[in-house]
XYZ file of C-alpha atoms in Angstrom:
647
model
C -0.287 -0.387 -0.080
C 1.430 3.380 -1.111
C 1.977 5.836 1.743
C -0.090 9.120 1.756
C 1.933 11.952 0.354
C 2.954 14.400 2.509
C 1.299 17.348 2.832
C 3.007 20.817 2.533
C 3.759 22.748 5.245
C 1.924 25.886 5.754
C 5.065 27.467 7.495
C 8.464 27.071 7.462
C 11.284 27.984 10.129
C 12.788 31.524 9.632
C 16.188 30.063 9.213
C 14.803 27.438 6.085
C 12.787 30.199 4.814
C 15.401 32.761 4.407
C 17.741 29.979 2.799
C 15.275 28.508 0.831
C 15.539 25.101 1.700
C 12.799 22.319 2.574
C 11.760 22.517 6.078
C 10.419 19.780 7.838
C 8.324 21.931 10.301
C 9.526 20.596 13.729
C 11.150 22.462 16.744
C 14.016 22.948 16.035
C 14.001 21.276 12.337
C 16.440 19.144 11.104
C 18.339 21.254 9.152
C 18.742 23.990 12.272
C 19.799 20.969 14.345
C 22.728 19.996 12.157
C 23.890 23.468 11.836
C 23.613 24.214 15.786
C 21.552 27.159 14.829
C 18.569 28.573 16.727
C 15.144 27.557 15.112
C 12.372 30.187 15.252
C 8.895 30.277 13.876
C 7.491 33.857 13.375
C 4.308 35.147 11.561
C 4.251 37.790 8.727
C 4.266 40.722 11.842
C 7.361 38.577 13.645
C 5.633 37.117 16.464
C 6.638 34.315 17.537
C 4.161 30.731 16.512
C 4.497 27.198 17.264
C 5.840 24.551 14.770
C 3.445 23.537 12.400
C 4.740 19.842 13.494
C 5.818 17.651 16.280
C 8.870 15.663 15.879
C 8.040 12.087 15.618
C 9.966 9.622 17.400
C 10.869 7.350 14.261
C 12.212 10.392 12.441
C 14.282 11.871 15.392
C 15.979 8.708 16.261
C 17.885 8.425 12.656
C 19.550 11.666 13.647
C 20.967 10.227 16.932
C 24.100 8.433 16.803
C 24.222 4.809 17.015
C 25.258 3.923 20.874
C 27.641 0.770 21.785
C 26.027 -2.199 23.522
C 27.737 -0.929 26.771
C 27.754 2.526 28.035
C 31.050 4.323 28.282
C 33.101 3.460 31.305
C 33.827 6.459 33.701
C 37.429 6.627 35.179
C 36.202 5.190 38.626
C 34.628 1.909 36.867
C 31.101 3.064 37.411
C 28.430 5.199 35.620
C 28.572 9.118 36.369
C 25.897 10.556 38.525
C 24.071 13.447 37.560
C 24.538 14.632 40.801
C 28.415 14.638 40.444
C 29.760 17.860 39.980
C 31.031 18.978 36.634
C 34.845 18.958 35.902
C 37.234 21.765 37.206
C 37.983 24.610 34.835
C 41.474 24.301 33.533
C 44.155 26.461 35.541
C 45.014 29.407 33.506
C 48.627 28.697 33.374
C 48.121 25.096 32.735
C 45.741 25.872 30.060
C 48.408 28.377 28.513
C 51.332 25.686 28.669
C 49.485 23.054 27.072
C 47.430 24.684 24.212
C 51.121 26.060 23.080
C 52.517 22.631 23.538
C 49.365 21.297 21.628
C 50.360 23.570 18.569
C 53.829 22.850 18.798
C 54.306 19.114 19.259
C 50.947 17.328 18.504
C 51.262 16.027 14.975
C 49.258 15.600 13.041
C 46.022 16.340 15.385
C 46.835 20.037 15.517
C 45.823 20.446 11.561
C 42.135 20.109 12.597
C 41.940 23.327 14.138
C 42.713 26.808 13.308
C 45.069 28.259 15.342
C 44.519 31.926 15.046
C 40.484 31.348 15.364
C 41.317 29.228 18.466
C 43.574 31.621 20.286
C 41.223 34.540 19.612
C 38.513 32.614 20.983
C 40.197 31.276 23.965
C 41.433 35.003 24.876
C 37.872 35.623 24.717
C 36.410 32.589 26.791
C 34.573 31.137 23.805
C 36.595 27.849 23.478
C 33.854 25.169 24.618
C 35.484 23.020 27.906
C 35.429 19.931 26.363
C 37.619 20.846 23.708
C 40.020 22.552 25.762
C 40.400 19.445 27.817
C 40.734 17.452 24.803
C 43.304 19.568 23.773
C 44.803 19.316 27.019
C 44.897 15.375 26.891
C 46.821 15.319 23.695
C 49.539 17.869 24.644
C 49.989 16.334 28.330
C 52.455 13.875 27.488
C 54.907 16.702 26.025
C 54.643 18.599 29.440
C 57.454 19.058 32.174
C 55.270 19.608 34.581
C 55.887 17.415 37.890
C 52.102 17.458 38.343
C 51.489 15.464 34.799
C 54.711 13.092 35.401
C 53.087 9.582 34.468
C 54.803 6.265 33.862
C 54.875 6.025 31.077
C 54.231 9.616 29.921
C 51.724 9.007 27.426
C 49.345 8.423 30.106
C 49.475 11.946 31.382
C 46.458 13.065 29.388
C 44.327 11.017 31.183
C 42.230 13.155 33.426
C 41.715 15.658 30.701
C 40.590 12.920 28.344
C 38.119 11.690 31.226
C 37.181 15.421 31.936
C 36.087 16.167 28.579
C 34.222 12.881 28.099
C 32.087 13.867 31.471
C 31.336 17.000 29.530
C 30.068 15.625 26.341
C 28.405 12.213 27.624
C 25.926 11.362 29.811
C 25.842 8.899 32.472
C 24.728 6.174 30.106
C 27.556 7.054 27.481
C 24.966 8.844 25.049
C 26.765 12.151 23.185
C 24.775 15.015 24.385
C 27.262 17.684 23.080
C 26.003 19.950 20.183
C 26.449 18.883 16.962
C 29.391 21.371 15.955
C 32.690 21.907 14.548
C 34.529 22.042 18.145
C 32.341 18.795 18.990
C 33.756 16.809 15.915
C 37.448 18.667 16.913
C 36.955 17.080 20.249
C 35.881 13.597 19.599
C 38.698 13.212 16.836
C 41.060 14.378 19.393
C 40.046 11.963 21.990
C 40.199 8.933 19.084
C 43.812 10.314 18.624
C 44.373 10.125 22.666
C 42.651 6.886 23.186
C 44.637 4.921 20.254
C 48.101 5.280 22.323
C 46.912 5.839 25.621
C 45.788 2.201 26.505
C 48.871 0.155 27.505
C 50.289 -2.396 25.301
C 46.898 -3.378 23.388
C 48.649 -2.675 20.269
C 52.490 -3.666 21.167
C 52.336 -7.306 21.106
C 49.735 -8.485 18.456
C 49.881 -8.655 14.936
C 46.669 -7.503 14.360
C 44.089 -4.913 16.139
C 42.712 -6.610 19.285
C 39.191 -5.498 18.700
C 38.203 -6.578 22.246
C 40.647 -4.210 24.269
C 38.911 -1.759 25.596
C 41.329 0.713 24.077
C 40.421 -0.478 20.787
C 36.704 0.217 21.677
C 36.828 3.316 23.173
C 38.912 4.740 20.540
C 36.643 3.203 17.554
C 34.215 4.587 18.904
C 35.266 7.816 19.152
C 36.807 7.386 15.330
C 33.041 6.165 14.318
C 31.268 9.317 16.064
C 33.630 11.832 14.722
C 33.106 10.150 10.917
C 29.140 10.424 11.729
C 29.244 13.984 13.228
C 31.325 15.211 10.300
C 28.443 13.912 7.661
C 25.969 15.226 9.871
C 27.736 18.627 9.203
C 27.455 18.235 5.460
C 31.221 17.252 4.878
C 30.655 16.438 1.252
C 28.378 18.559 0.403
C 29.727 20.743 -2.492
C 30.667 24.360 -1.955
C 29.197 27.506 -3.847
C 31.753 29.505 -5.716
C 32.543 32.925 -4.015
C 30.695 35.606 -6.689
C 31.621 38.774 -4.900
C 35.405 39.948 -4.687
C 35.323 40.927 -1.256
C 33.744 38.148 1.029
C 32.056 38.851 4.162
C 33.355 38.180 7.576
C 30.879 35.139 7.972
C 31.679 34.010 4.483
C 35.181 33.695 5.879
C 34.731 32.029 9.015
C 32.258 29.556 7.220
C 34.887 28.666 4.667
C 37.680 27.791 7.700
C 34.630 25.844 9.982
C 34.330 23.997 6.327
C 38.020 23.499 6.020
C 38.577 22.547 9.776
C 35.500 19.623 8.995
C 37.336 18.227 5.602
C 40.605 18.285 7.635
C 38.983 15.996 10.268
C 37.960 13.785 7.300
C 41.499 13.644 5.688
C 43.370 13.278 8.990
C 41.395 10.223 10.065
C 41.910 9.006 6.241
C 45.640 9.536 6.629
C 46.053 7.629 10.133
C 43.924 4.897 8.883
C 46.470 4.450 6.012
C 49.178 4.255 8.340
C 47.512 1.827 10.571
C 46.941 -0.183 7.400
C 50.375 -0.480 7.010
C 51.360 -1.445 10.447
C 48.502 -3.896 11.317
C 46.585 -4.622 7.598
C 43.149 -4.167 6.790
C 41.062 -6.251 4.916
C 40.118 -5.138 1.821
C 42.555 -2.253 2.044
C 44.457 -1.888 -1.130
C 43.038 0.077 -3.862
C 41.667 -1.348 -7.043
C 43.590 -0.808 -10.347
C 42.979 1.908 -12.659
C 41.646 2.280 -16.113
C 44.624 2.497 -18.652
C 43.237 6.068 -19.614
C 42.936 7.495 -15.772
C 45.622 10.517 -14.988
C 44.949 10.973 -11.491
C 45.115 8.387 -8.332
C 43.017 5.795 -8.631
C 40.070 5.577 -5.699
C 37.558 3.141 -7.761
C 36.193 1.091 -5.264
C 37.309 2.918 -2.551
C 40.437 2.800 -0.204
C 40.769 1.658 3.565
C 37.045 1.418 3.715
C 36.382 4.667 2.565
C 33.947 4.562 -0.797
C 34.690 6.099 -3.816
C 32.344 9.123 -3.286
C 33.539 9.824 0.328
C 37.239 10.037 -1.377
C 36.188 12.524 -3.750
C 36.018 15.293 -1.158
C 38.246 18.229 -1.477
C 41.772 17.862 0.155
C 42.780 20.447 2.612
C 44.297 23.809 1.448
C 47.794 24.912 1.610
C 48.930 25.726 5.098
C 49.720 29.116 4.276
C 45.843 29.906 3.132
C 44.696 28.121 5.878
C 46.551 30.147 8.591
C 46.106 33.264 6.996
C 42.242 32.623 6.931
C 42.213 32.699 2.754
C 41.070 29.236 2.251
C 38.178 30.564 -0.135
C 40.967 31.656 -2.620
C 43.112 28.637 -2.797
C 42.587 26.414 -5.712
C 40.890 23.274 -4.749
C 42.961 19.937 -5.143
C 41.307 16.496 -5.205
C 42.768 13.155 -4.484
C 41.981 11.492 -7.898
C 42.707 14.435 -10.114
C 46.366 15.151 -10.701
C 48.359 17.423 -8.390
C 48.340 21.009 -9.143
C 51.628 22.791 -9.891
C 51.855 25.920 -8.206
C 53.683 27.449 -5.222
C 50.547 27.329 -3.018
C 49.960 23.538 -3.496
C 48.447 21.573 -0.693
C 51.060 20.037 1.547
C 48.521 17.699 3.533
C 47.350 17.047 0.020
C 50.934 15.727 -1.232
C 51.243 13.633 2.135
C 47.367 12.259 1.469
C 48.737 10.975 -1.757
C 51.807 9.422 -1.091
C 50.130 8.021 1.977
C 47.826 6.490 -0.161
C 50.225 5.018 -2.334
C 52.218 3.526 0.515
C 49.438 1.706 1.818
C 48.876 0.515 -1.440
C 52.306 -0.650 -2.132
C 52.530 -2.329 1.452
C 49.113 -4.076 1.170
C 50.650 -5.360 -1.986
C 53.826 -6.672 -0.327
C 51.911 -9.262 1.082
C 50.431 -10.498 -1.284
C 53.641 -11.317 -4.128
C 52.429 -14.667 -4.943
C 49.602 -12.934 -6.694
C 50.090 -12.778 -10.152
C 48.015 -9.367 -10.228
C 50.564 -7.954 -7.875
C 53.009 -6.951 -10.570
C 50.522 -5.135 -12.498
C 49.394 -3.468 -9.226
C 53.185 -2.474 -8.590
C 53.765 -1.144 -11.702
C 50.824 1.175 -11.287
C 52.098 2.551 -8.150
C 55.564 2.997 -9.314
C 54.017 4.990 -12.428
C 51.788 7.110 -9.966
C 54.636 7.339 -7.844
C 56.588 8.892 -10.592
C 53.533 11.129 -11.590
C 53.371 12.524 -8.109
C 56.959 13.035 -7.816
C 56.955 15.246 -11.073
C 54.499 17.322 -10.029
C 55.939 18.437 -6.283
C 56.319 21.942 -6.515
C 59.522 23.481 -6.112
C 59.033 24.277 -2.214
C 58.758 20.556 -1.364
C 61.723 19.228 -3.222
C 64.334 17.567 -1.520
C 67.205 19.980 -1.641
C 69.729 21.943 1.035
C 67.844 24.808 0.409
C 64.439 23.352 1.019
C 65.636 21.275 4.030
C 67.170 24.757 5.629
C 63.891 26.469 5.327
C 61.844 23.659 6.279
C 63.758 22.973 9.305
C 63.542 26.895 10.309
C 59.784 26.787 10.028
C 59.816 23.224 12.232
C 61.320 25.229 14.876
C 58.544 27.280 14.945
C 54.725 27.009 16.234
C 53.690 27.234 12.779
C 55.280 23.880 11.862
C 52.593 21.499 10.405
C 53.787 22.323 6.888
C 57.099 21.298 7.575
C 56.012 18.425 9.453
C 54.363 17.481 6.168
C 57.247 17.952 4.200
C 59.216 15.623 6.315
C 56.369 13.025 6.447
C 56.205 13.339 2.805
C 59.920 12.335 1.935
C 60.304 9.574 4.657
C 57.096 7.800 2.855
C 58.566 8.615 -0.640
C 61.675 6.893 0.293
C 59.720 3.996 1.958
C 57.752 3.538 -1.303
C 61.263 3.430 -3.358
C 62.846 0.726 -0.790
C 59.580 -1.329 -0.841
C 59.308 -1.648 -4.561
C 63.223 -2.327 -4.719
C 62.438 -5.528 -2.274
C 59.557 -6.413 -4.420
C 61.803 -6.486 -7.684
C 64.328 -8.615 -5.746
C 61.450 -11.146 -4.825
C 59.912 -11.018 -8.247
C 63.401 -12.032 -9.580
C 63.658 -15.005 -7.028
C 60.381 -16.185 -8.145
C 61.239 -15.954 -11.970
C 65.026 -17.636 -11.107
C 66.607 -14.622 -12.418
C 69.971 -12.999 -11.223
C 69.433 -9.535 -9.720
C 72.289 -7.371 -9.199
C 71.651 -5.250 -5.947
C 71.936 -1.526 -6.697
C 73.396 1.114 -4.097
C 69.928 1.901 -2.308
C 71.878 4.406 0.117
C 70.079 7.206 -1.376
C 66.951 5.922 0.155
C 68.250 5.674 3.415
C 70.278 8.704 3.093
C 66.874 10.463 2.702
C 65.165 9.028 5.641
C 68.357 9.734 8.007
C 68.431 13.435 6.918
C 64.767 13.991 7.421
C 65.619 12.857 11.326
C 68.341 15.102 11.574
C 66.206 18.075 10.392
C 63.514 17.210 13.066
C 66.675 17.116 15.627
C 65.860 16.009 18.877
C 61.935 16.941 18.670
C 61.445 13.710 16.071
C 60.886 11.916 19.776
C 57.691 13.723 20.252
C 56.296 13.176 16.553
C 54.623 9.826 14.925
C 56.982 10.438 12.118
C 59.390 8.140 13.562
C 57.308 5.050 13.161
C 57.576 5.354 9.270
C 61.087 6.033 9.614
C 61.644 2.987 11.820
C 59.204 0.631 9.787
C 61.750 0.277 6.624
C 64.429 0.054 8.158
C 63.509 -2.786 10.329
C 61.260 -4.463 8.294
C 63.585 -4.458 4.786
C 66.701 -3.962 6.550
C 66.452 -5.641 9.824
C 68.691 -2.831 11.275
C 67.756 -4.654 15.053
C 71.328 -3.816 16.773
C 71.834 -0.801 15.047
C 72.036 2.044 18.013
C 70.352 4.773 16.516
C 67.146 2.892 15.296
C 67.096 1.243 18.983
C 66.712 4.764 20.358
C 64.120 5.646 18.260
C 62.359 2.367 18.868
C 62.422 3.137 22.220
C 61.271 6.536 21.984
C 58.275 5.437 19.719
C 57.420 3.049 22.279
C 57.379 5.698 24.819
C 55.161 7.829 22.693
C 52.675 5.081 21.217
C 52.900 2.211 23.252
C 53.922 0.406 19.959
C 57.068 -1.795 19.957
C 57.548 -1.795 16.325
C 60.272 -4.341 15.823
C 58.193 -6.884 17.572
C 55.175 -6.058 15.510
C 57.162 -6.699 12.317
C 58.730 -9.753 13.985
C 54.828 -11.325 14.776
C 53.945 -10.577 11.664
C 56.476 -11.389 9.601
C 59.053 -13.353 11.548
C 62.530 -12.324 11.238
C 63.337 -10.644 7.650
C 65.551 -12.073 5.225
C 65.861 -9.982 2.764
C 69.011 -8.233 3.734
C 71.092 -10.988 2.918
C 70.413 -9.944 -0.862
C 70.372 -6.432 -0.812
C 74.335 -5.981 -0.661
C 74.621 -5.207 3.206
C 77.459 -6.140 5.076
C 76.983 -9.006 7.713
C 78.053 -7.977 10.883
C 77.572 -9.749 14.810
C 75.017 -7.688 17.057
C 75.944 -7.464 20.725
C 73.431 -10.329 21.528
C 75.729 -12.532 18.848
C 73.140 -12.296 16.373
C 73.749 -11.878 12.866
C 72.652 -8.569 11.288
C 73.640 -6.117 8.484
C 73.930 -2.679 7.764
C 75.460 -0.598 4.922
C 79.428 0.145 5.098
C 80.195 3.511 6.105
C 83.745 4.529 5.182
C 85.379 7.295 6.943
C 83.853 10.321 5.399
C 86.375 12.714 6.927
C 89.248 10.748 5.436
C 87.917 9.894 2.210
C 89.336 12.223 -0.487
C 86.669 11.181 -2.775
C 83.576 12.306 -0.737
C 81.831 15.459 -2.289
C 80.982 17.447 1.085
C 77.755 18.317 -0.228
C 76.769 14.691 0.594
C 77.583 14.929 3.937
C 74.892 15.458 6.671
C 73.768 18.802 7.299
C 75.786 19.272 10.443
C 78.957 18.436 8.623
C 78.489 20.511 5.342
C 80.034 23.777 4.462
C 77.642 26.686 3.505
C 76.560 25.261 0.178
C 72.859 25.387 0.637
C 72.189 26.204 -3.480
C 73.495 22.578 -3.925
C 70.743 19.927 -4.336
C 71.098 16.827 -1.942
C 71.144 13.815 -4.069
C 68.571 11.183 -3.838
C 70.562 8.490 -5.000
C 73.911 8.946 -3.553
C 74.966 8.252 -0.056
C 76.645 10.126 2.338
C 78.835 7.444 3.077
C 79.906 6.898 -0.230
C 81.963 8.737 -2.939
C 80.339 10.562 -5.729
C 80.069 9.238 -9.403
C 80.314 11.268 -12.135
C 76.846 13.228 -13.086
C 74.795 12.991 -16.213
C 73.744 16.221 -17.576
C 70.523 14.892 -18.887
C 69.452 14.266 -14.963
C 70.703 17.533 -13.539
C 68.116 18.729 -11.710
C 66.025 15.845 -10.895
C 64.593 16.441 -7.652
C 62.846 13.214 -6.760
C 63.730 9.257 -6.585
C 64.566 7.786 -9.592
C 62.104 5.413 -11.243
C 62.147 1.532 -11.056
C 60.190 1.013 -13.753
C 62.162 3.261 -16.386
C 65.333 1.658 -14.840
C 64.196 -1.911 -15.611
C 63.788 -3.140 -12.015
C 60.139 -4.036 -12.459
C 60.462 -5.442 -15.713
C 62.023 -9.386 -16.573
C 62.636 -11.343 -19.337
C 62.110 -15.190 -19.321
C 65.955 -15.431 -20.502
C 68.390 -14.849 -17.884
C 70.697 -11.872 -18.284
C 74.507 -12.108 -17.842
C 75.270 -8.911 -17.200
C 73.951 -9.547 -13.513
C 75.555 -11.588 -10.805
C 73.988 -14.414 -9.449
C 71.705 -14.072 -6.117
C 74.456 -16.213 -4.374
C 77.027 -13.202 -4.448
C 78.855 -12.964 -1.287
C 77.486 -10.829 1.321
C 80.481 -8.603 1.975
C 80.417 -5.670 -1.072
C 83.822 -4.413 -2.212
C 84.835 -0.685 -1.513
C 82.550 1.402 -3.355
C 83.584 2.996 -6.827
C 81.919 4.905 -9.483
C 83.222 2.826 -12.100
C 82.180 -0.733 -10.156
C 78.977 0.762 -10.131
C 78.491 1.414 -14.013
C 79.670 -1.664 -14.630
C 77.382 -3.941 -12.225
C 74.120 -1.921 -12.748
C 71.446 -3.910 -14.485
C 70.737 -2.324 -18.188
C 68.571 1.051 -17.935
C 69.640 2.536 -14.434
C 71.566 5.616 -15.738
C 70.729 6.828 -12.624
C 72.588 5.147 -10.337
C 75.848 4.530 -12.554
C 76.168 8.021 -13.995
C 74.487 10.513 -11.732
C 75.603 12.613 -8.705
C 74.978 15.991 -7.062
């Protein structure tokens, strides 16, 4: 039986009438409810009148966030009584310290909040207390205050997180905070805090333990955040600006929409990285059509649908901080990157993280016949992405110097993106090199390992750029991952220090995680590394490191930043090692600012006939002293970027 047609309302609320939107006639109507705006009904004389319809229970329920089977547990393990006092207001001194620590150290969480707006609102006491507590929870582990000392330090924000939760949820664990951007930001920050606060729930397992309270709580905040930004119309297309001078309300609205988009994309980025570490069923991307020019998102990525991933990427950091997002050029994941000076740093980070996740997912299925095609496509997209990097994001001495100076300020998220971009780029290149070797083994082809120190040098250069503050950043995980998984540098003291710092920061022991998932890496013995004895007697490998100070063949521009002269105009090589002498430069590649293509070099192409120009896989582990001439003779055909280039 057909449902009766809905009668036309005699009266829309004032907000819907003014904006010419369909109104459901309730108080509040759904449009005003989701926009967190007052909903009023007045007659032609401006006098208040009752709403034409009463909210129906079934309709109201569809706007409520789904609740878990059990309510959110309070810190004391019991439900919070309505008679209990609300959390105390933060001390002004503590507020000042923690908010500044948040915008200095808390990457990537800081990007979801517009700092100038937040600072201005804070000075006028207009920040919701639950958001202030959520910011404090994330920032507290970075404080040196004695009152915030805990063991481990990542638990220091627990009391602030509990305070935020008690303000946002009722005694039954139901979200009661208004559906606003500030609520979405607070939920997102609580998600970030919970996934690292729960002791050890991710450190000893190869998969996420979905029964652990840390997983349940963190995922609930993640789900609520995504549902709330959907309610805030994150995927609704924006209307272009039609006037040369935008109103202040338009500028404020564009900044709010940018913050909502950033919440979506930062959750997506974190999901990509977590997918690399723990795997994600169905997390790999589907193949794109041959005619596609942008990154393929057909079929979705990491559980996000293709439609969701068509959302506009975040604006560049300059436009965001200066409040001119409405003037920036829109960028999208599925379209080629724009080639302007104001290209989005977070947009490029999202692209390379998507590729990184896809490559790592493919590394788990190297026996699959389609994996080679997938990795070939990844290499193609990697080359296209690298060629589209704007000048200020190139990996050169001058860019490193500029980004390092910006990282020392509180306006440093762009510099953090720069560092993370190039770590993930190097990780992609190393994974593709390992995949190439594995495919050669499957085909019983000899494989001469090229000098891949250009990859590790980039990783170490980034860590040197970050300096002592690297230990406060989750970027350490992306640095450690390839060094442990593919190079097995488990007894290198520097790597061990990074492992300890990352465990203190996040509660995750990456070497244990890698061993539990894949066992002890065995690829090192065929990557041209030197066998050496670890402190416990175990055999590990590392790249040979000649004395860079006494070797007359070493170009000083290849030394680490702390050992170079003031030759900042010279680009850092993408392939040469700081511990190896320079090879003759190839004029045709003298301006390359990105890692060389493994596909164009022939590393991702094989023939059925074994090559006689390469050494067998049973070559000795000990490499001969490096020289440019030796490299030129030993490189596979089609690899001039390794044999003939230098900076």
